[in-house]
Each structure stands twice: as C-alpha cells, then as structure tokens.
Amino acid sequence: MASAPPILQKLRAVKEASPAAPLWFDHVVEAARSLICGLLAKQTAGRVWIVCETVRAQETLHSELLNWLPTALFFPETEASIVEGALPDPEITAERLEILQQLAGKTGKNRPPLVLTHASLGDQVPSTTALQNVELRLAKGQEIDREKLLEQLGSAGYEHTPQVSARGQYAVRGGILDIFSFQHALPVRIELFGDEIESIRQFDLDAQTSVQQLEHCTLLLDDISSAAPAKSLLSLDSYIGEHDLIVSAGLDLDAAHVRIIEGAAPGEGIENFDAAIFDHGLGEFEAGDLVVDEVKRESFFAQLKQWRLDKWSVHIFCNNEGEIERLHDLIPPVELDPLTFTVGSLARGFVCPAAKLAVLSDAELFGRYRNARARRAAIRKARDFANRAQIDYSELIEGDYVVHLEHGIARYEGMQVLPRAEGRSEEVLVLGFANDARLYVPLEQSFMVSRYVGIGKRHPALSELGDAKWSKAKQNAEKSVMDYAARLLKLHAEREVQQGFAFPPDSKWQREFEASFLYKETPDQLTAIHDTKADMESTQPMDRLICGDVGFGKTEVAIRAAFKAVMGGKQVAMLVPTTVLAEQHYRNFRERMSDYPVTVDLLSRFRSQKQQHATLKGVADGTVDIVIGTHRLISKDVRFKNLGLVVIDEEQRFGVLHKEKFKELFNLVDMLTLSATPIPRTLYLSLMGAKDMSTIETPPPNRVPVETTICGYDERIIRDAVTRELARQGQVYFLHNRIESIERVRDRLQMLVPKARIVYGHGQMEEHQLEDVMKVFVEGRADILVSTTIIESGLDIPNANTIIIDRADRFGLADLYQLRGRVGRANQKAYAYLMLPRDLMTVSGARKRINAIKQYSSLGAGFKIAMRDLEIRGAGNILGTAQSGHIITIGFELYCALLRQAIAQLKGERVRPRLEVVLKLDFVALR
C-alpha cells in the first residue's frame, strides 16, 4: 500500500535516533499503531521490538500488524501460578522457546518484528549459548547415524511411543522417524534412505498427514524451559541487538527509540511528527445503519465521493470475500473505482490527512467493532490437538462398572500384559465379577465391553461368571423393550406422517450471508448446518437436537437456519431461558443480519410495555421476521402470522410445563434445540432415534481447556485468583447463589481486593438495573461480577476467564458444567475454582458431581457430562413407561442397543446378525 512522502521522511530520521532522543508519533489513534509499526519495520536495518502495556493491547496490535506484515512475531507473556510448584503452560513455553530460537539465530535485514508486553522484557529466559548447546540441526540430504540419533533422543528425555501425540515424544517405523520437539508447534516426520535424510515434513497430529515440506529443522535435546540452570538464564532484553529498534506503543518507556501515543507528546527528543497525523475517519455506525439508516448511508457515500475528488487512497479491510461482495452491492459503482478491498482483520479504521490515506474496516461499517476480539491469526496447531474433543463413550478408568455382552456386569480393574506362547505377550482388560472371579478380555475382543450406565446412585450387583441370571435378564429386557419400542415408534410415526413446510434451497443471499461469517467453521459445525438445512427443505417437520460444547458454534447453526427460514417467507421464534441471554442473542442476530432486510425484535421483561406491544403487533402482522424472547413468547397474547421455525436455546433450563406447551403450540413447525448438556430425557430420545441429533465435538481454533480446581473455601485462593486475572487485564465471575447475602459477599471481596471494580447482579433486580449491571461488565468497566446463576446460560464475554463458584456442592452436574463454560471462550487460559465448605469436602454426593467435572475437563466434554448425568439422574419416565428396572439390570448402552434392534424389527427392516471381526495386534500399548 502506498505511503505518503512525509511519513517516509520522518521514518528515515529514525536511523539517527538514539535512546536519549526518541522519535515521537503523537495524536495516533490506536487503530493506526499497527501501520506505523509495520512501516518502521520495513525501514529499519535491525529487528523492531514493539512493546505494549498490556496483554490485551499486545493481542490487538499483533492481530492488526499481520495485515501489513504477515511474518510478525508474538511473544506470549507467562502467567504466575497461584498453586505452589505448578509447571508453566507447556504450549506457552513452547511458543516462547520457538521465538527465542528465531531471535538467537536469524540475522541480517528483513527480520520480522516482535510484539511483546512491557512485563516480558525483564523475563528470565535461556541464553543464546544455552539454547545452542541443546540444539540438533537436521537438513535434507544430510547423513546421520540413526541409532545414535535415537540414543540422543532417549537421553534427552524423549518418550518412545507407537504414535506421536504430544511434545517430547518420538516414534519409529522402519525408515521413518516422527519427532515432536519441545519448542515446535507441529511434529516433524523424517524419512531416511539408508543413512541419508530424504525428506523432512511437518505433519498434522490429528490426521497424521503431512502439512508442508521443510529443508531443515532444529530439535531441542532438552526441555530447557524447565531444566535450565540459573547461570544459563538472562533477561529477555539481552536479546536486543545493536541495530534493533525499540518501539513503545501507548506507554511511556524510557528505553524506547520510538514512542507512539494518542495524546500530545512532551516535546522532548527529535522533532515531533505533525499533530493529528492519524484520526478516526468515520462516525459510529450501529448494527444495520449502513442498510436501513438513509442519512448515515448517504453521509458515508458523500465522504467517499469527497475522498475520490481529493485523490485520496482509500482501503477497506474485510474479514472475508463475502463481506467484500456485500459492500460492492451497497456502494454506488462510481464510488467503487478508487477503492481497494483487502481480506484482513481490522477492528477500527483511521485516516491520515497528510498522506491522503483512509483505511476503513467492515467491522465499523456494519457496527460490529464493539464486539471485535483480538484474535491471533497464527493458529497454535499443537494446542488445537491437545484441546480437540476426544469423545469416547466407553472411556474407562479403574473401578468403573462395565458390561460384558456375554457375561454381564463387572468391575473394570485395569489392563495387564500376560505372557503367552513362544515368549510373546498379550494385553488384556481385567474384569472383576462376583465371588472374586476374574475374566481376562483380549484387546481384540474389547468391543464386547462397554461402560455401565444405569439409573440412580446405587451400584449394580456384579454378575456371576457362568450363571444363567444374565441371559434371563437380557431375555426379559428384550420382551419388555418390544412393547416400549412400539409406543415410541407410534409417537415418532405420528410426526413423520404429518406434512410441514418445505423451505426452498439456498438462495444467493443465503450464500452471501454464510460467507460473511467472521470465523472458520469447524467440520462438525458444517455437518450440523448441512443436516439442519436438509431437514428444513424436507416436508416433514424438523425436530433436531444440536448437542455441542459451550462456545463450539451452536448459535451460528441457529442463525443460519433462522436466515433460511426468513428467506423462505416464514417467521422465526427463538426461546431462551433468561432475559440477559435474550438481550445477547438479540444483539448477535441483529448484527449478523444487519446488511439484509431482516427485522429482528426482542420480547422480554426488560422491554417497556410500549415496546412489548409494538413487538406483539409486528409478530402478528408479519413485519417482525425474527423474535427472540424468554417464556414470555408462549404467552396467550402472542400470535404469529406465519411461524416456520422455533429455536430453543439451553433446552435443559426450561421446565416440563414449558416443554409441553412447546409441543402444543409448535406441533407442525420446524424445531431446533440447542444444548451443551441436554437433559437425560432429550438425550435419551435422540439416542433412540425419536429426535434427530447433530453433535459438534470439534473445538474452534485457539480454544483452551479450563483448568479446574476443587478446594475448600479459602479467601487466600480467592484473592490470588482475582489478582492474577486482573494482572492480565481480565475479568472475574464470582458466583454466589443466595440473593439475601450477595451484597455482603461483594463487600468482603472488596476488602480482599481493594482496587477491583466490583458489581453484583441477580434475577430479582428491577427491570433495567440488571441490564445496566451486565452492560457495565460486558463493556469492561467492572473487574468482578458477583452474581447468581443468571450468568449460566449463553453469555459470551471473552475477557472473563476466571470463575469462582461458592458452594459448588449445591449445583447439579450440568449446572456446574454450564457455569464453567462461561470462561475459556477466547484463546486465553481460563480457571475455574469450585469451592465447598471444608466439612463437605468428603461428602460423597457433592464430590461425585464435582469430580465428574474435573474428570471431563477436556473440550467437547458436554456429551460426556450429559451421559454421566443420565447415569446419576436416570433417563426419565418417557411416555409413562417405567423401563428403569431393565436399564439397571443390563445397563443403558445394552438397553439402547436392544431398543434400536426392536424398532428396526417393528419397521420391517432386516436386522443383520453381528459380524465378528477379530483384530490381531502385534504391539503392546502399555509401556
């Protein structure tokens, strides 16, 4: 992009700058800092070190700097642990080591700039010499001693595994070596031809397929981050070279050669750059303004015309091609000619009058900048692997109850390696039955073993090996399940034979709308979207459950379905359990559809009587396309003109009476249900096939699992947890579910952390008081929100990444999971503290629920939680048929299998006998 001569003239003066005479850039709005930093990097012989005041500012600047310099580096700040002796985050450590290697090794011109925080400058890091001493460089065409290399890896602490799955591991398969070094984002696959390295490739851990070819790679033969002696550590600023340039962005740093600030500079040092060099180029646009607000639209077009006549250079950044296409439709053709469109992420635009330069963003034009997130463009592939959903419903731990298909209920006692003929060994699962009997199940027969899921809290009786009771129990369950299946099939058939509305195929607007989504869809999310739209295009009324973890993209599925329904001439109703969540969905839907003629409205107690009356009128006469609200939507005075789709969010939060009302009101309407942890009844119906289900198990990029701590109530832990979060400019939820004492808790927290800005909220506040509290917290004007469970459903505040739950023993399993899901929604590591009174730390019921949360701490565990909840609470008395006795006797999974088989028989489908496949494994998994 062309830059004006005045800018370059001033930048050339940087070469003569010294620490005693810094160059000032004053009156620079935050959005323009990245451009100046990029220009500095291109004009400087050494490396540019860009120092930011906070992690948030660092994230934002780096994200926007990638628009100008895609090679810009990001040095992550370490987090102080409040748990004594805790190891640092391995992913952050790996990123830092990889950056340090680049700082130590690359010299010459065009070195990529580094963005870091002021606090990181003084970090103790391994010296250049210490890094070089543990490096092993391998190159294509190099001859190596294979056995010596393997010996080096073993001595360096690398673990030999059949398949690489984590840092510090290596695997050998003939002439192929897979190695995951301590500092790289991806492992490497080294292919040997004899002793010569034929190829080096990075590969993806999930698919185990190659990502890109490399000419060389560097391995660390020691995890130097955790083992470096004190004498080999130096301050990070010792890496700054003689010709490097230090730039301070928004803070007063004495060592900086260049200072970029928004206010006026003190006037010291080299002559200041022209005042008001950069400013915001546009007024504020709210969501939808560019489409519906004629005054603002015409004002924007007039500004474009003036810039064109004055021969300005105008650049517009859009997140994707869909946004560019949409702006081409909106902007008059005569004003399009001088515009340059670029795909990139920019929260706000800016102008530089001296350079006749205007840079705009689609985020501000469409009124989205308030919710813009600082997002790292470089995806941490290793972290994605560590965090990806690994759902295995038969996942076993020692002590679990299991069901063997032929022998009955047993207790899983782990895995053993047993000797067999010819000096070989065999791995087996050890199952304990009644009377201390043991059954050793070879791994190739492990498909016959599943985890026992029953009903209630009692333990099942262990079966006796060789006893006929198990066979009789299965036979009795089979007989009972046939009758139950007939009733279930009748219910399902009644809905299937009814004719609903078939929505038309996707239109051009639908494709444009979906292309404007700011983030990359995950494969599971795309599948759920495809299944939902296929259901909508069918004549049968849709009844689909979208089961996905908190923050995995269920709402986007609903948004696209809603848009499709409106394009098909139908109205949409979205029911949510709380007014706060209704407000947030209302804003999200309105922003996503802002550049289309779609009317979105809200119906909740937060709206005045006048507003509610206007909404009801619009729903009745069809001028409101989408209405979002609480159970107020199923009141008698709500009349739809042409309802086509109902979306129920957080389904588990609605009561039985509400759900019965849904069935009554929306019998022939397409229904889409969203839930992270569906209630047992809904999950059960979905597993049975009476309700279609799509699961979203893949986490979005940069999602990090929540570190969960279970502890007794301790104010020292509370103080340290809050202090750590505030130190990284984050926010904290403190959940106290007692309205009568919530103010006392707020006051106590204020004493523990005097500098924190604390607000509190609960469901019994006056109409607009709670809304004001939530707005203050969402906009970052408060550090701690003390609240009841009003935060449980769907709130999306990426900056809040610590949650402290007081009296966690009083919550159900799904409730705790939902609450914990309020944090960890950005790429920051998140923390959850589940606090119990010390005298309850050993009570079995509460510990059982909370330990389940701890056990299922991985991303995508919502389905596991629902299955565990099904075990604790039971499947419910569906259709009034009490089947719980059979489920207790044979276990939920086998019961489901029998029911599916019975349904298939009643439908007249051919039930194929089970084909037994025996897989012989020649390697041992236990090492």
PDB file of C-alpha atoms in Angstrom, residues 350-491:
ATOM      1  CA  PHE A 350      -8.306   5.591  10.552  1.00  0.00           C
ATOM      2  CA  VAL A 351      -7.304   8.480   8.284  1.00  0.00           C
ATOM      3  CA  CYS A 352      -4.006  10.255   7.708  1.00  0.00           C
ATOM      4  CA  PRO A 353      -4.724  13.659   6.092  1.00  0.00           C
ATOM      5  CA  ALA A 354      -1.023  14.371   5.444  1.00  0.00           C
ATOM      6  CA  ALA A 355      -0.767  11.227   3.334  1.00  0.00           C
ATOM      7  CA  LYS A 356      -4.301  11.490   1.892  1.00  0.00           C
ATOM      8  CA  LEU A 357      -4.847   7.991   3.198  1.00  0.00           C
ATOM      9  CA  ALA A 358      -8.061   6.427   4.556  1.00  0.00           C
ATOM     10  CA  VAL A 359      -8.206   2.895   5.966  1.00  0.00           C
ATOM     11  CA  LEU A 360     -11.655   1.543   6.852  1.00  0.00           C
ATOM     12  CA  SER A 361     -12.951  -1.777   8.183  1.00  0.00           C
ATOM     13  CA  ASP A 362     -16.113  -3.761   7.599  1.00  0.00           C
ATOM     14  CA  ALA A 363     -16.362  -4.130  11.393  1.00  0.00           C
ATOM     15  CA  GLU A 364     -17.056  -0.423  11.909  1.00  0.00           C
ATOM     16  CA  LEU A 365     -19.197  -0.036   8.783  1.00  0.00           C
ATOM     17  CA  PHE A 366     -21.540  -2.781   9.957  1.00  0.00           C
ATOM     18  CA  GLY A 367     -21.455  -1.719  13.605  1.00  0.00           C
ATOM     19  CA  ARG A 368     -19.520  -4.712  14.931  1.00  0.00           C
ATOM     20  CA  TYR A 369     -16.428  -3.139  16.441  1.00  0.00           C
ATOM     21  CA  ARG A 370     -17.767  -3.202  19.987  1.00  0.00           C
ATOM     22  CA  ASN A 371     -17.676  -6.973  19.955  1.00  0.00           C
ATOM     23  CA  ALA A 372     -14.446  -7.265  17.998  1.00  0.00           C
ATOM     24  CA  ARG A 373     -11.985  -9.654  19.589  1.00  0.00           C
ATOM     25  CA  ALA A 374      -8.232  -9.586  19.380  1.00  0.00           C
ATOM     26  CA  ARG A 375      -7.624 -12.850  17.581  1.00  0.00           C
ATOM     27  CA  ARG A 376      -4.268 -14.431  16.833  1.00  0.00           C
ATOM     28  CA  ALA A 377      -4.033 -15.305  13.165  1.00  0.00           C
ATOM     29  CA  ALA A 378      -1.372 -17.959  13.653  1.00  0.00           C
ATOM     30  CA  ILE A 379      -3.275 -20.982  14.954  1.00  0.00           C
ATOM     31  CA  ARG A 380      -1.451 -22.990  17.563  1.00  0.00           C
ATOM     32  CA  LYS A 381      -1.685 -26.376  15.902  1.00  0.00           C
ATOM     33  CA  ALA A 382      -0.251 -28.252  18.852  1.00  0.00           C
ATOM     34  CA  ARG A 383      -2.690 -26.607  21.209  1.00  0.00           C
ATOM     35  CA  ASP A 384      -5.546 -27.456  18.877  1.00  0.00           C
ATOM     36  CA  PHE A 385      -4.509 -31.091  19.101  1.00  0.00           C
ATOM     37  CA  ALA A 386      -4.216 -31.031  22.867  1.00  0.00           C
ATOM     38  CA  ASN A 387      -7.640 -29.430  23.127  1.00  0.00           C
ATOM     39  CA  ARG A 388      -9.546 -31.282  20.449  1.00  0.00           C
ATOM     40  CA  ALA A 389     -12.542 -33.249  21.582  1.00  0.00           C
ATOM     41  CA  GLN A 390     -11.652 -36.847  22.239  1.00  0.00           C
ATOM     42  CA  ILE A 391     -15.103 -38.272  22.887  1.00  0.00           C
ATOM     43  CA  ASP A 392     -15.118 -41.954  23.714  1.00  0.00           C
ATOM     44  CA  TYR A 393     -18.265 -43.103  25.421  1.00  0.00           C
ATOM     45  CA  SER A 394     -16.648 -46.326  26.542  1.00  0.00           C
ATOM     46  CA  GLU A 395     -13.756 -44.497  28.175  1.00  0.00           C
ATOM     47  CA  LEU A 396     -12.849 -46.465  31.274  1.00  0.00           C
ATOM     48  CA  ILE A 397     -10.976 -45.822  34.485  1.00  0.00           C
ATOM     49  CA  GLU A 398     -10.198 -48.395  37.133  1.00  0.00           C
ATOM     50  CA  GLY A 399     -13.164 -49.047  39.405  1.00  0.00           C
ATOM     51  CA  ASP A 400     -15.782 -48.273  36.739  1.00  0.00           C
ATOM     52  CA  TYR A 401     -18.642 -50.695  36.317  1.00  0.00           C
ATOM     53  CA  VAL A 402     -18.745 -52.283  32.865  1.00  0.00           C
ATOM     54  CA  VAL A 403     -20.991 -54.636  30.902  1.00  0.00           C
ATOM     55  CA  HIS A 404     -19.613 -57.645  29.070  1.00  0.00           C
ATOM     56  CA  LEU A 405     -22.027 -58.612  26.330  1.00  0.00           C
ATOM     57  CA  GLU A 406     -21.921 -62.322  27.117  1.00  0.00           C
ATOM     58  CA  HIS A 407     -21.129 -62.446  30.838  1.00  0.00           C
ATOM     59  CA  GLY A 408     -22.858 -59.437  32.420  1.00  0.00           C
ATOM     60  CA  ILE A 409     -21.905 -56.674  34.849  1.00  0.00           C
ATOM     61  CA  ALA A 410     -18.338 -56.476  36.186  1.00  0.00           C
ATOM     62  CA  ARG A 411     -15.877 -54.007  37.658  1.00  0.00           C
ATOM     63  CA  TYR A 412     -13.041 -52.797  35.433  1.00  0.00           C
ATOM     64  CA  GLU A 413      -9.677 -53.415  37.124  1.00  0.00           C
ATOM     65  CA  GLY A 414      -7.287 -52.064  34.512  1.00  0.00           C
ATOM     66  CA  MET A 415      -5.054 -53.532  31.808  1.00  0.00           C
ATOM     67  CA  GLN A 416      -2.372 -56.189  32.174  1.00  0.00           C
ATOM     68  CA  VAL A 417       0.221 -57.800  29.946  1.00  0.00           C
ATOM     69  CA  LEU A 418       0.067 -61.611  30.178  1.00  0.00           C
ATOM     70  CA  PRO A 419       2.743 -63.968  28.823  1.00  0.00           C
ATOM     71  CA  ARG A 420       1.753 -66.328  26.033  1.00  0.00           C
ATOM     72  CA  ALA A 421       3.398 -68.985  23.885  1.00  0.00           C
ATOM     73  CA  GLU A 422       6.729 -68.510  22.121  1.00  0.00           C
ATOM     74  CA  GLY A 423       7.847 -65.879  24.595  1.00  0.00           C
ATOM     75  CA  ARG A 424       5.341 -63.315  23.329  1.00  0.00           C
ATOM     76  CA  SER A 425       2.892 -61.332  25.444  1.00  0.00           C
ATOM     77  CA  GLU A 426      -0.766 -60.334  25.190  1.00  0.00           C
ATOM     78  CA  GLU A 427      -2.616 -57.279  26.534  1.00  0.00           C
ATOM     79  CA  VAL A 428      -5.919 -57.885  28.278  1.00  0.00           C
ATOM     80  CA  LEU A 429      -8.650 -55.967  30.093  1.00  0.00           C
ATOM     81  CA  VAL A 430      -9.139 -57.313  33.607  1.00  0.00           C
ATOM     82  CA  LEU A 431     -12.807 -57.571  34.689  1.00  0.00           C
ATOM     83  CA  GLY A 432     -13.826 -58.482  38.224  1.00  0.00           C
ATOM     84  CA  PHE A 433     -17.074 -60.426  38.697  1.00  0.00           C
ATOM     85  CA  ALA A 434     -18.915 -61.693  41.806  1.00  0.00           C
ATOM     86  CA  ASN A 435     -17.152 -64.134  44.142  1.00  0.00           C
ATOM     87  CA  ASP A 436     -13.745 -62.619  43.226  1.00  0.00           C
ATOM     88  CA  ALA A 437     -13.846 -64.188  39.772  1.00  0.00           C
ATOM     89  CA  ARG A 438     -11.680 -62.593  37.061  1.00  0.00           C
ATOM     90  CA  LEU A 439     -12.168 -62.504  33.316  1.00  0.00           C
ATOM     91  CA  TYR A 440      -9.245 -61.538  31.063  1.00  0.00           C
ATOM     92  CA  VAL A 441     -10.521 -59.991  27.830  1.00  0.00           C
ATOM     93  CA  PRO A 442      -8.007 -59.730  24.956  1.00  0.00           C
ATOM     94  CA  LEU A 443      -7.837 -56.265  23.380  1.00  0.00           C
ATOM     95  CA  GLU A 444      -9.163 -57.627  20.094  1.00  0.00           C
ATOM     96  CA  GLN A 445     -12.394 -58.521  21.950  1.00  0.00           C
ATOM     97  CA  SER A 446     -12.700 -55.203  23.803  1.00  0.00           C
ATOM     98  CA  PHE A 447     -15.679 -54.270  21.602  1.00  0.00           C
ATOM     99  CA  MET A 448     -17.724 -56.609  23.823  1.00  0.00           C
ATOM    100  CA  VAL A 449     -17.065 -54.386  26.861  1.00  0.00           C
ATOM    101  CA  SER A 450     -18.839 -51.081  27.477  1.00  0.00           C
ATOM    102  CA  ARG A 451     -19.094 -48.732  30.431  1.00  0.00           C
ATOM    103  CA  TYR A 452     -22.131 -49.408  32.620  1.00  0.00           C
ATOM    104  CA  VAL A 453     -24.604 -46.524  32.785  1.00  0.00           C
ATOM    105  CA  GLY A 454     -27.585 -47.208  34.998  1.00  0.00           C
ATOM    106  CA  ILE A 455     -30.138 -45.123  36.874  1.00  0.00           C
ATOM    107  CA  GLY A 456     -29.770 -43.589  40.298  1.00  0.00           C
ATOM    108  CA  LYS A 457     -26.847 -43.578  42.668  1.00  0.00           C
ATOM    109  CA  ARG A 458     -26.800 -47.220  43.762  1.00  0.00           C
ATOM    110  CA  HIS A 459     -24.144 -49.608  42.483  1.00  0.00           C
ATOM    111  CA  PRO A 460     -25.268 -52.561  40.362  1.00  0.00           C
ATOM    112  CA  ALA A 461     -24.821 -56.121  41.561  1.00  0.00           C
ATOM    113  CA  LEU A 462     -21.907 -57.905  39.927  1.00  0.00           C
ATOM    114  CA  SER A 463     -22.801 -60.873  37.727  1.00  0.00           C
ATOM    115  CA  GLU A 464     -21.560 -64.375  38.427  1.00  0.00           C
ATOM    116  CA  LEU A 465     -19.451 -65.985  35.733  1.00  0.00           C
ATOM    117  CA  GLY A 466     -21.229 -68.999  34.261  1.00  0.00           C
ATOM    118  CA  ASP A 467     -24.550 -68.109  35.902  1.00  0.00           C
ATOM    119  CA  ALA A 468     -27.783 -68.152  33.864  1.00  0.00           C
ATOM    120  CA  LYS A 469     -29.166 -64.988  35.511  1.00  0.00           C
ATOM    121  CA  TRP A 470     -27.531 -62.687  32.967  1.00  0.00           C
ATOM    122  CA  SER A 471     -29.080 -64.479  29.992  1.00  0.00           C
ATOM    123  CA  LYS A 472     -32.521 -64.357  31.659  1.00  0.00           C
ATOM    124  CA  ALA A 473     -32.146 -60.652  32.408  1.00  0.00           C
ATOM    125  CA  LYS A 474     -31.355 -59.958  28.752  1.00  0.00           C
ATOM    126  CA  GLN A 475     -34.324 -62.023  27.600  1.00  0.00           C
ATOM    127  CA  ASN A 476     -36.720 -60.202  29.966  1.00  0.00           C
ATOM    128  CA  ALA A 477     -35.419 -56.822  28.814  1.00  0.00           C
ATOM    129  CA  GLU A 478     -35.865 -57.848  25.158  1.00  0.00           C
ATOM    130  CA  LYS A 479     -39.513 -58.775  25.755  1.00  0.00           C
ATOM    131  CA  SER A 480     -40.311 -55.544  27.592  1.00  0.00           C
ATOM    132  CA  VAL A 481     -38.448 -53.373  25.149  1.00  0.00           C
ATOM    133  CA  MET A 482     -40.564 -54.584  22.205  1.00  0.00           C
ATOM    134  CA  ASP A 483     -43.718 -53.097  23.740  1.00  0.00           C
ATOM    135  CA  TYR A 484     -41.904 -49.911  24.633  1.00  0.00           C
ATOM    136  CA  ALA A 485     -40.450 -49.658  21.115  1.00  0.00           C
ATOM    137  CA  ALA A 486     -43.937 -49.958  19.626  1.00  0.00           C
ATOM    138  CA  ARG A 487     -45.135 -46.954  21.614  1.00  0.00           C
ATOM    139  CA  LEU A 488     -42.008 -44.947  20.789  1.00  0.00           C
ATOM    140  CA  LEU A 489     -42.359 -45.780  17.117  1.00  0.00           C
ATOM    141  CA  LYS A 490     -46.021 -44.723  17.149  1.00  0.00           C
ATOM    142  CA  LEU A 491     -45.067 -41.311  18.589  1.00  0.00           C
TER     143      LEU A 491
END
